[in-house]
Coordinates of C-alpha atoms in Angstrom, one line a residue:
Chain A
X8 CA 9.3 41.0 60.6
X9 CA 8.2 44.0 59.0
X10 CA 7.4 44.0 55.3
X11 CA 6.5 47.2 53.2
X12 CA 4.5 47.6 50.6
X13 CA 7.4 47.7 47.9
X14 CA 8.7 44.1 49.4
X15 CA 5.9 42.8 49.5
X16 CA 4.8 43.4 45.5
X17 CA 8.6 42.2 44.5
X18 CA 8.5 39.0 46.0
X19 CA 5.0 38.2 44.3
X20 CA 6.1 39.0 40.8
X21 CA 9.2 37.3 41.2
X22 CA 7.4 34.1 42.4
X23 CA 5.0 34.7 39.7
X24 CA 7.5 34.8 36.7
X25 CA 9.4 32.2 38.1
X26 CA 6.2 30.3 38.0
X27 CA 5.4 30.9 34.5
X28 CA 8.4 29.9 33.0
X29 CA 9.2 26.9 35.2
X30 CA 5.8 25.1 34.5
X31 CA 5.4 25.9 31.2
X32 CA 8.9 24.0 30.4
X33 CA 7.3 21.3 32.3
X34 CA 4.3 21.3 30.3
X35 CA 6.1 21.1 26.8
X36 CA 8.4 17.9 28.3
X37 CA 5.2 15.9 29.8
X38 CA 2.7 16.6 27.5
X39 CA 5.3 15.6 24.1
X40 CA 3.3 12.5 22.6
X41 CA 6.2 11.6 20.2
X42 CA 7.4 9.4 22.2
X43 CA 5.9 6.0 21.7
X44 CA 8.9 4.1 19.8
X45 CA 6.8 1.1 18.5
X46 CA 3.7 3.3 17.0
X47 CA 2.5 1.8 14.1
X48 CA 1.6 3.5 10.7
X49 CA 0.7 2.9 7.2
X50 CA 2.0 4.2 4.4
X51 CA -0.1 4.8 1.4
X52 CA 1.7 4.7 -2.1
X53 CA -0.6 6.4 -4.2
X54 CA 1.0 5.3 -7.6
X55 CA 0.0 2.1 -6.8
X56 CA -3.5 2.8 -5.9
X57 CA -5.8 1.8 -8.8
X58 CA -9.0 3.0 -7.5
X59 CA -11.1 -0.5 -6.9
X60 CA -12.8 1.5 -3.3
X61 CA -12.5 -2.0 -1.5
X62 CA -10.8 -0.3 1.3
X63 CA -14.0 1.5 1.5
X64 CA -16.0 -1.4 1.7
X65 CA -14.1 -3.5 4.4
X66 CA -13.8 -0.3 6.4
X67 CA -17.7 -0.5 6.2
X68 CA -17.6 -4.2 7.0
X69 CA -15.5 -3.5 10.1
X70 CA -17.2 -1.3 11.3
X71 CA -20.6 -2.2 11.0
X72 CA -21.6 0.6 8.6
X73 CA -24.7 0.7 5.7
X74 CA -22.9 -0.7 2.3
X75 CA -22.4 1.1 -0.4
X76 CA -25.4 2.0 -2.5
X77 CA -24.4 1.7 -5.6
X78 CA -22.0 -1.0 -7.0
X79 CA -18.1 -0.3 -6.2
X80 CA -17.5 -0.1 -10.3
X81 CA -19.3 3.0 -10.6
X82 CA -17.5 5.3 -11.2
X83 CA -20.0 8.4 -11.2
X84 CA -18.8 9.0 -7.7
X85 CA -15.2 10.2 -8.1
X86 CA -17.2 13.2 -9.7
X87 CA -17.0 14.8 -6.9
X88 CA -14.2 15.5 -4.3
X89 CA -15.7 13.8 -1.0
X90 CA -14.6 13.7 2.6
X91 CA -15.1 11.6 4.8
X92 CA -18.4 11.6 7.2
X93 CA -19.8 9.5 9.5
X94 CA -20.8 6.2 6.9
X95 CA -17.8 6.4 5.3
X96 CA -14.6 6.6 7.5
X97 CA -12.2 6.5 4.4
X98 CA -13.4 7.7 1.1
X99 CA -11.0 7.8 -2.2
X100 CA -11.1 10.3 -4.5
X101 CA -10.1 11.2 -7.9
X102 CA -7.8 13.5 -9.4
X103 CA -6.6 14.3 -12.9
X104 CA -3.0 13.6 -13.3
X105 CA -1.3 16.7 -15.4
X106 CA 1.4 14.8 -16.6
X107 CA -1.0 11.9 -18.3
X108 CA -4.6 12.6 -18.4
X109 CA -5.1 8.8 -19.5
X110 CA -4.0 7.5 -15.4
X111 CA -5.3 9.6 -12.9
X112 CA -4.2 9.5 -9.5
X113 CA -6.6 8.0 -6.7
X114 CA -6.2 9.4 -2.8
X115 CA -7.6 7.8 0.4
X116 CA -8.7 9.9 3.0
X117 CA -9.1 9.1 6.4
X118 CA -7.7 10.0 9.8
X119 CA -4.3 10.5 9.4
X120 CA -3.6 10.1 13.4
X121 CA -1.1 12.4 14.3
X122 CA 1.0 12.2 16.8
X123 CA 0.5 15.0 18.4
X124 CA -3.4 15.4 17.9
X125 CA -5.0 18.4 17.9
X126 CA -8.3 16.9 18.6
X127 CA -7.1 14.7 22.0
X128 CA -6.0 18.6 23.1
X129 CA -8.9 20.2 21.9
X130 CA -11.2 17.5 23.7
X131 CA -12.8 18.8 27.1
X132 CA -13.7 15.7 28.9
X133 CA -10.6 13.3 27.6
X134 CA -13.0 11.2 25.0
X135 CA -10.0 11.2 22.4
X136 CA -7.0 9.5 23.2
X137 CA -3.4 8.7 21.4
X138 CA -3.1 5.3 22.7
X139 CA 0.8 3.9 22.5
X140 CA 0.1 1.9 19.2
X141 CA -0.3 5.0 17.3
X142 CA -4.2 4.9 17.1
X143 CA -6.3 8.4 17.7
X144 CA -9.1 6.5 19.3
X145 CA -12.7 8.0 20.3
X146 CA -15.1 6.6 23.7
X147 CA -18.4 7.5 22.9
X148 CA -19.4 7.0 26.8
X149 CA -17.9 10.2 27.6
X150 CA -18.3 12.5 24.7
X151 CA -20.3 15.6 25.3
X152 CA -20.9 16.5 21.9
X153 CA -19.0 20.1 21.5
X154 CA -17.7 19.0 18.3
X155 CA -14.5 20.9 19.4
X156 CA -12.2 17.8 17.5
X157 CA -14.0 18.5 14.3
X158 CA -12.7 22.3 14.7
X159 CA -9.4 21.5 15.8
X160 CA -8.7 18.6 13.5
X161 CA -6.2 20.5 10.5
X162 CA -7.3 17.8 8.0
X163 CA -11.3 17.9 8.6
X164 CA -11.3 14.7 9.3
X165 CA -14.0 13.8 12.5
X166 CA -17.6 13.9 12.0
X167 CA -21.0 13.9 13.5
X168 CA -24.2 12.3 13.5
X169 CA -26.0 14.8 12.6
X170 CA -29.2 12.2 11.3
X171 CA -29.2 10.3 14.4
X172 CA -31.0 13.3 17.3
X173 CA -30.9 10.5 20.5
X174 CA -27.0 8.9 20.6
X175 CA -25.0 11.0 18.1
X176 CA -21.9 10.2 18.1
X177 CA -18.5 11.7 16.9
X178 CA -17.6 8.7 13.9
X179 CA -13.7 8.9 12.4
X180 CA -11.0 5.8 11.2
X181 CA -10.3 4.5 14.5
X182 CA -7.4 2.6 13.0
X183 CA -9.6 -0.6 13.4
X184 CA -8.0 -0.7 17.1
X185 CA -10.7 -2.2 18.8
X186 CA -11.8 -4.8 16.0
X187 CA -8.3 -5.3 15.1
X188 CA -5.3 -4.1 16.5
X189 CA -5.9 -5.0 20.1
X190 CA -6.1 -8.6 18.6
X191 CA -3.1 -8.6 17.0
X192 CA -4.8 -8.5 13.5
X193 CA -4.0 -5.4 10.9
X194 CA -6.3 -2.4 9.8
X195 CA -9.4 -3.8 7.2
X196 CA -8.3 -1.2 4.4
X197 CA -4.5 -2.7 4.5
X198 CA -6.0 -6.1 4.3
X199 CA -7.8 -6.2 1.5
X200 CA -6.2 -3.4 -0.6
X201 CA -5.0 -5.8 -3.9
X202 CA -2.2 -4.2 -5.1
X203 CA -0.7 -3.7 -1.4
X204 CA -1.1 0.1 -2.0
X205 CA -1.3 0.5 2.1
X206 CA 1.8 -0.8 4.2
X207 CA 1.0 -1.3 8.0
X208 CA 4.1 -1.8 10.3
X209 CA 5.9 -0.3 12.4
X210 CA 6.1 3.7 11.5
X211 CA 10.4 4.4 12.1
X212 CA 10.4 1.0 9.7
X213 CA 7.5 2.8 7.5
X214 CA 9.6 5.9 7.1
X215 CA 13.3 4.1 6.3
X216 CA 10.9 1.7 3.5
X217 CA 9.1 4.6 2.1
X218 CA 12.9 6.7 1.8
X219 CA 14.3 3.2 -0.3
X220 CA 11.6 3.2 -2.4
X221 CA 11.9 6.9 -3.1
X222 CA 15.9 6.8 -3.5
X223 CA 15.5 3.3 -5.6
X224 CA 12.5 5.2 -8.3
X225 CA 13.8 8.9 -8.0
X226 CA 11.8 9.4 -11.5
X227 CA 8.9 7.4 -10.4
X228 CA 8.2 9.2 -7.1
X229 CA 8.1 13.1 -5.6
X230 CA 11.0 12.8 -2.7
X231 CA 8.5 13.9 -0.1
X232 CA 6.6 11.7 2.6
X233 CA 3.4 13.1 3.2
X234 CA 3.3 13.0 7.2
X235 CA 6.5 12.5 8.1
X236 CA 6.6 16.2 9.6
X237 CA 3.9 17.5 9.0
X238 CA 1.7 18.7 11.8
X239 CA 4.5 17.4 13.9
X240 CA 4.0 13.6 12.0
X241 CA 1.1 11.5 11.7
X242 CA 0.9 7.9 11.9
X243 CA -0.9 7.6 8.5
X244 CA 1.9 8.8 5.4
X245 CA 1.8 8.7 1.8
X246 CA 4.0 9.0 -1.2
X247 CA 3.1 10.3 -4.6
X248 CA 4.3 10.2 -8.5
X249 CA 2.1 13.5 -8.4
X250 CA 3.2 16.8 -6.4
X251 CA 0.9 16.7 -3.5
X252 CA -0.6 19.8 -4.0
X253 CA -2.7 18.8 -7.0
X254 CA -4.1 15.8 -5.1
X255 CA -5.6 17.8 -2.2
X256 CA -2.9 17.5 0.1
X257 CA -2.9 20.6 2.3
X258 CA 1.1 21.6 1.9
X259 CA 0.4 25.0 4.1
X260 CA 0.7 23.0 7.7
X261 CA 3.8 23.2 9.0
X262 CA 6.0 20.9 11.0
X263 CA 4.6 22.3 14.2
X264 CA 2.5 20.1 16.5
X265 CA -1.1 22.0 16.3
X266 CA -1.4 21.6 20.0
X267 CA 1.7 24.0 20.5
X268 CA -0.1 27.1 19.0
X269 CA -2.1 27.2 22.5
X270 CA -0.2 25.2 25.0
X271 CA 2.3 28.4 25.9
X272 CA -1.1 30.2 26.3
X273 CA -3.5 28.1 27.7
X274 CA -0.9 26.4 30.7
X275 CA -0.6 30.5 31.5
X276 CA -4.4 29.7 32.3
X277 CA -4.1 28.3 36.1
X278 CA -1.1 30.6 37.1
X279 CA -3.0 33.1 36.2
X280 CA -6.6 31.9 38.4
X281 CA -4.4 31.1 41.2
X282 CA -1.7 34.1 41.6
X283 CA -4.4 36.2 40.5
X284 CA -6.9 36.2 43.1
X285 CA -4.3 35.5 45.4
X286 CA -2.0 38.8 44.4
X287 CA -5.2 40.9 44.5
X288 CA -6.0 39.8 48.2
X289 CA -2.7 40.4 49.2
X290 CA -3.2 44.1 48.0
X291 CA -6.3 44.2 49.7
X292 CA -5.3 42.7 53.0
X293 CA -2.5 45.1 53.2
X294 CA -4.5 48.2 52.1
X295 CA -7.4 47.3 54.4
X296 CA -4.8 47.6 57.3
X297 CA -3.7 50.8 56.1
X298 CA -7.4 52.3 56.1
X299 CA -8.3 50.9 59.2
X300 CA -4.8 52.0 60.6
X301 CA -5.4 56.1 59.8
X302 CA -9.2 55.6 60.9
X303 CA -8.2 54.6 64.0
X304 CA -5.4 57.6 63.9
X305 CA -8.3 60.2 62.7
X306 CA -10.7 58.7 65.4
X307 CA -8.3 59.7 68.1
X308 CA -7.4 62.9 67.0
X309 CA -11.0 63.5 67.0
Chain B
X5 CA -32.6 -41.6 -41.1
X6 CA -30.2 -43.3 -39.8
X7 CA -28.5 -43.4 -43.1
X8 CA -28.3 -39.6 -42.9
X9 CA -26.8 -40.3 -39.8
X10 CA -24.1 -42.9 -40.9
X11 CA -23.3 -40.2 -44.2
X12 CA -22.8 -37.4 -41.6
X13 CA -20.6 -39.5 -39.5
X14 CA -18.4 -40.7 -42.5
X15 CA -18.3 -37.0 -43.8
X16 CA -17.1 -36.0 -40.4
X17 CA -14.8 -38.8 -40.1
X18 CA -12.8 -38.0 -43.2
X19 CA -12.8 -34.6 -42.4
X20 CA -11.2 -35.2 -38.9
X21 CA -8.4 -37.7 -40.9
X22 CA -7.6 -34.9 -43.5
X23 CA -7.2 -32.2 -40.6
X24 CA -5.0 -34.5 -39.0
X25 CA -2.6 -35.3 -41.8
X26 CA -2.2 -31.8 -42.6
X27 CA -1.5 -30.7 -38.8
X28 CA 1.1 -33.6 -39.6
X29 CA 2.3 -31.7 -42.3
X30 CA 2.4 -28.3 -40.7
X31 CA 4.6 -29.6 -37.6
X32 CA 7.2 -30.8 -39.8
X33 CA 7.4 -27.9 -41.9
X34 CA 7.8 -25.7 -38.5
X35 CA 9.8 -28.2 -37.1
X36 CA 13.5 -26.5 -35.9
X37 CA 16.1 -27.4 -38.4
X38 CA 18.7 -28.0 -36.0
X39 CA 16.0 -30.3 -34.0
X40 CA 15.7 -32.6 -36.8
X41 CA 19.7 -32.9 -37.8
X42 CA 19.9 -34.1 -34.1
X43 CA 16.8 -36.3 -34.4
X44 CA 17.1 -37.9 -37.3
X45 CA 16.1 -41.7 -36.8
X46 CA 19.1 -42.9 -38.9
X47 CA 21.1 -41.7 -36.3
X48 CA 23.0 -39.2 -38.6
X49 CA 24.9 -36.5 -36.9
X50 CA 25.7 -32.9 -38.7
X51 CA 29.3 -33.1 -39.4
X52 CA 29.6 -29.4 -38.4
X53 CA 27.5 -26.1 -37.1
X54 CA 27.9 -22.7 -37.6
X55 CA 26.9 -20.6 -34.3
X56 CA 27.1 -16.7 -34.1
X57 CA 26.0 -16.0 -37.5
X58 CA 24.0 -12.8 -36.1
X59 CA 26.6 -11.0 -34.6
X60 CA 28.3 -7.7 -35.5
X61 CA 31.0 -7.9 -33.5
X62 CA 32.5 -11.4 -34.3
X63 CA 32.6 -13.3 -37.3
X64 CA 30.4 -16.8 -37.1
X65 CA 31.6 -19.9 -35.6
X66 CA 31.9 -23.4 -37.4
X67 CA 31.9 -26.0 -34.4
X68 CA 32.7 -29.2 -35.4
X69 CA 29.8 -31.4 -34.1
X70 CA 30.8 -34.8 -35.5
X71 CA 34.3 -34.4 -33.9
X72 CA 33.1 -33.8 -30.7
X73 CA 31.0 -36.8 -30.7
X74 CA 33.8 -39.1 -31.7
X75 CA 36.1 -37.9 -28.9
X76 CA 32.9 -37.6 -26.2
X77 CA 31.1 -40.7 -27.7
X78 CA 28.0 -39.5 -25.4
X79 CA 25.9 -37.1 -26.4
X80 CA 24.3 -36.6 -23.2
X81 CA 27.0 -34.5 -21.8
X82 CA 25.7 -31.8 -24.3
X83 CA 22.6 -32.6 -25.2
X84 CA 20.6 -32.7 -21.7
X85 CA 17.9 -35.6 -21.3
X86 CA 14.3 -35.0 -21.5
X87 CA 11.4 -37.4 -21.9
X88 CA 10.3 -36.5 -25.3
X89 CA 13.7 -36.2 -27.2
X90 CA 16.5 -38.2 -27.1
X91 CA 18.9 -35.6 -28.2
X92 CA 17.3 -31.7 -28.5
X93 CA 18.7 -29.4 -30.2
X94 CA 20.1 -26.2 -27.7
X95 CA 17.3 -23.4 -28.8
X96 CA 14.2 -26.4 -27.4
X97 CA 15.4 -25.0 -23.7
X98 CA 17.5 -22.0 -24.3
X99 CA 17.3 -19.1 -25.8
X100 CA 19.5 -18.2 -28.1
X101 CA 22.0 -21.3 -28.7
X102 CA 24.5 -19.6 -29.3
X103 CA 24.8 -17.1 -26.2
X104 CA 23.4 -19.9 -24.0
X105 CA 20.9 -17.8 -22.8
X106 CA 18.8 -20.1 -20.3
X107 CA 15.1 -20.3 -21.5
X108 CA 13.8 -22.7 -19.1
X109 CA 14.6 -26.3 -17.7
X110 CA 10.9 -27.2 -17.9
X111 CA 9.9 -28.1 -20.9
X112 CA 6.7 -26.1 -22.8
X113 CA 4.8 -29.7 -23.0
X114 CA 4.8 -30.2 -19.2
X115 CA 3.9 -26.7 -18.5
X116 CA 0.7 -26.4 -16.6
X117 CA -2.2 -24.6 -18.9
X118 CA -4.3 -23.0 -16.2
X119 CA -3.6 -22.3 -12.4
X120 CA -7.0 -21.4 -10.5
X121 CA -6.2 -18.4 -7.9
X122 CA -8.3 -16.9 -5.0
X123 CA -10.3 -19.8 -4.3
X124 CA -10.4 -18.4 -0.6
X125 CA -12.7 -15.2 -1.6
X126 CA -16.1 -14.0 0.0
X127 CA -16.3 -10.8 -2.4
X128 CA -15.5 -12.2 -6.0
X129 CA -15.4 -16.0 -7.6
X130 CA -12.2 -17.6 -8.0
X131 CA -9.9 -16.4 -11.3
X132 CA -8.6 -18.8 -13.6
X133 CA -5.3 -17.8 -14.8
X134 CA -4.4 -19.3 -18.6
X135 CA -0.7 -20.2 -17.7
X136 CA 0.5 -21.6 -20.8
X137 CA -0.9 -18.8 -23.1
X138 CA 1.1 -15.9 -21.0
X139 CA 3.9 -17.9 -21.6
X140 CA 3.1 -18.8 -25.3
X141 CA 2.9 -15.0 -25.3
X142 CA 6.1 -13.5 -23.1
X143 CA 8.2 -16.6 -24.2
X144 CA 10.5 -15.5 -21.4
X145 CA 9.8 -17.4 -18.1
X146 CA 12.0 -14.7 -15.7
X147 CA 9.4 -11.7 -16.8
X148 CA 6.9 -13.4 -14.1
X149 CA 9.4 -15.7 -12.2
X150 CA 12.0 -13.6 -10.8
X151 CA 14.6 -13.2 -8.8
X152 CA 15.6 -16.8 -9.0
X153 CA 18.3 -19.3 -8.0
X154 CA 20.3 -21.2 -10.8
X155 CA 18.8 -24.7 -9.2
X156 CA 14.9 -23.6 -9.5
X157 CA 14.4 -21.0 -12.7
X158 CA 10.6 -21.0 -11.9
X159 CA 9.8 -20.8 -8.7
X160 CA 6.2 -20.8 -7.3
X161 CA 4.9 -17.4 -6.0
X162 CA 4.2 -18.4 -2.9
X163 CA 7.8 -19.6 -2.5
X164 CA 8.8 -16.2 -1.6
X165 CA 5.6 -14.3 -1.3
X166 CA 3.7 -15.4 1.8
X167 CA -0.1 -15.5 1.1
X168 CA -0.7 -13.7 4.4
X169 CA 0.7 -10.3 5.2
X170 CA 3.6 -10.2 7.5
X171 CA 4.0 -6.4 8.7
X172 CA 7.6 -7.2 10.3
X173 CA 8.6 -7.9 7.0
X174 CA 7.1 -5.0 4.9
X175 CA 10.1 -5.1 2.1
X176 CA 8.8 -7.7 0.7
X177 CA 5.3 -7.8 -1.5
X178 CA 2.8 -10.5 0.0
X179 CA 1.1 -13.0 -2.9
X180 CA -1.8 -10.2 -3.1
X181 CA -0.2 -7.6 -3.9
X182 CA 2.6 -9.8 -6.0
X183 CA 0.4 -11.0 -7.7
X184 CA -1.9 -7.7 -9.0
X185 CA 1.0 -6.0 -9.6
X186 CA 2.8 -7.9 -11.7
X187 CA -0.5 -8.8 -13.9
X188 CA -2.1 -5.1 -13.9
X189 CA 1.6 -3.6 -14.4
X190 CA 2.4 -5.6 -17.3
X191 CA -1.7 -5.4 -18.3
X192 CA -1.1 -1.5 -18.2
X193 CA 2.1 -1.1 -19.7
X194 CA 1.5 -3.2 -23.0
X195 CA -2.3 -2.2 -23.2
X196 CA -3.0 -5.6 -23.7
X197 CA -5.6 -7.9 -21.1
X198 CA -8.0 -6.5 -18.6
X199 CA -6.9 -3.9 -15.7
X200 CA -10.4 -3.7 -14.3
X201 CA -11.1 -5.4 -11.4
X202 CA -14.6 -7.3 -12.4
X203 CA -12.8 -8.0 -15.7
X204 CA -10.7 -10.6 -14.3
X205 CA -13.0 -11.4 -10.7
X206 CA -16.7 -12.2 -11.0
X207 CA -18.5 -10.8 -8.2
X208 CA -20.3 -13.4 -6.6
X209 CA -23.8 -13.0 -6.5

């Protein structure tokens, strides 16, 4: 069968649309992690949060982290706005409340474990995983060190052992899974919190208590939960009395996964290695004959 | 010396009579004046009451008493039995006698005056609670013991808050958290009592 040139550069770009759009369908259905129906959560009301930092120290405890330095009752350190690093896993800070200057408002910070993680796509060699409890969980035995997650991460939220120059590690809230979870025990901070500001359960049942309590305290509460949709959800939500935006909470990050900004782009990548090389050989192949063809013509003139 | 002694005995022995007599004194001057009608150990019976005398609405109510008891000829089918009194007047247990608001069915004197909580802790010592002074306080028992079935008006926490967390059941507040907010939210909202947490736990050492 004889093929011309025209053919022949037809049927490659057809197969190589085709190919572009059927896999990247594929890629957004297999790679959607919102799927896990039992993923647990907590839920952080932060009208009920009084500040006491135990949740700090239990998180040290589980973790086997230095204490704290200086007493919990100090207050000197909700001076300043912190974030969490690699001895603390969950910090609280302090804001002024507009409304009444007398109560502020107190925030925990930690990993808020999406559930579609930017950091498990940003990760080269697969060291951060979304396991189906709803934990973003780190293995140190594979981690090369590129600090990508801390890049990727929309709420700054990994960190790096920067003092330790043998075994750094990347250090984050790991949902307590290994200590806890896996046992069938609940997260250190939920534990010991007093006032039961952190809810751990189930995160569909999170989201249906968190709306009752809203829709039963409409003055009480701003009708947002923090988490719900943003980023695409994360595991870890809160509610506020305060609007969210004077307690630090980043409003400006959409409902979009983070990981969908590159996927269309980056599952382009291997189409474009394969049918690349493969197109340009084809070109060659045929032109080659084509010079070899009118050499031999001109050498028999001759 | 030890006639000093003896003197400073005496002294304090008369002092401790004459405080006595006039706590005597003081009781029955506070005493309720519809108590001692009812109590009265020559077992005479007001011939009639007058309820509702506070009311806007409705014009007071004369309730003949002695009527009642010559028709009923037991007065325990009004007057409820309780160790100390035969007889007590309505406003010992309820509130206000004549709405028949229900104050209590356990009686002040058998109240207990501290509970000890968080005996359990590694972080801070356990907290004594002074139970009989919040209620001398609230005077109302459903403030702290809520949600309540007619048969048991005071319920233990732990009857309905479990002392461990249960994350099936998230609705519901475990003793913890029961427990902190009802004391801090009432703390808070009255500005009255400590809302700091070394103010109530003493870290142990």
């Amino acid at each position: 069968m004889k093929i011309d040139r025209r053919d022949f550069l037809k049927s490659l770009s057809a197969i190589g649309v085709s190919g572009i759009i059927g896999s990247s369908e594929k890629v957004f259905a297999s790679e959607d992690l919102s799927g896990y129906p039992d993923r647990l959560g907590m839920l952080t009301d932060l009208i009920l949060c009084n500040g006491c930092r135990l949740c700090e120290k239990a998180c040290k405890e589980a973790h086997n982290l230095p204490p704290h330095k200086k007493p919990l009752e100090d207050e000197s350190v909700f001076e300043k706005i912190r974030r969490p690093d690699d001895k603390f896993l969950t910090v609280v800070n302090r804001y002024t409340n507009t409304d009444n200057e007398e109560e502020p408002v107190y925030r925990k910070v930690q990993c808020n474990h999406c559930d579609e993680p930017s950091c498990v796509s940003a990760c080269l060699v697969g060291a951060l995983k979304k396991t189906p409890e709803g934990a973003v969980i780190y293995n140190e035995d594979v981690c090369i060190g590129c600090r990508y997650c801390m890049i990727a991460c929309p709420f700054y939220i990994p960190a790096y052992e920067f003092d330790d120059p043998l075994s750094p590690a990347i250090k984050k809230c790991d949902f307590c899974y290994d200590v806890r979870i896996k046992k069938g025990g609940i997260p250190a901070c939920a534990e010991i919190c007093p006032v039961e500001a952190i809810t751990f359960g189930k995160r569909s049942q999170l989201i249906e208590f968190a709306t009752e309590r809203i829709r039963k305290n409409p003055e009480k509460y701003i009708d947002h939960i923090y988490g719900e949709h943003e980023v695409g959800g994360t595991s870890w939500m809160y509610i506020s009395g305060v609007p969210f935006e004077q307690l630090g909470f980043d409003m400006n990050l959409g409902i979009k996964p983070s990981p969908e900004l590159t996927r269309g782009f980056l599952s382009a990548v291997p189409l474009v290695m394969i049918i690349g090389p493969a197109l340009l050989a084809g070109i060659r192949a045929f032109t080659k004959n084509r010079e070899q063809n009118s050499e031999k013509s001109e050498q028999k003139e001759s | 010396m030890k006639i000093i002694q003896g003197i400073i005995i005496f002294i304090f022995a008369i002092f401790i009579l004459a405080v006595s007599l006039v706590g005597e004194d003081e009781k029955n001057n506070e005493a309720n004046p519809l108590a001692t009608k009812t109590n009265t150990q020559n077992g005479e019976k007001p011939e009639g009451l007058i309820f509702n005398k506070g009311s806007e609405l409705t014009e007071p109510v004369g309730y003949p008493h002695k009527i009642h008891f010559d028709i009923m000829e037991d007065c325990k089918l009004c007057h409820r039995i309780s160790p100390e009194i035969e007889t007590p007047s309505c406003d010992i247990c309820h509130e206000d006698p004549y709405f028949n608001v229900p104050k209590t069915t356990v009686q002040p004197q058998k109240m207990t005056e501290y509970f000890i909580f968080n005996k359990d802790s590694k972080i801070f010592d356990p907290v004594t609670f002074p139970h009989l002074i919040h209620f001398e306080i609230i005077g109302d028992c459903k403030t702290c013991h809520h949600h309540h079935d007619p048969e048991h008006v005071t319920p233990a926490c732990i009857t309905c808050h479990d002392a461990t967390l249960d994350y099936e059941n998230i609705e519901k507040p475990g003793l913890k958290g029961a427990f902190h907010r009802k004391c801090m939210g009432c703390h808070k909202e009255y500005d009255i009592g400590p809302v700091v947490c070394v103010d109530c736990h003493k870290k142990i050492e």
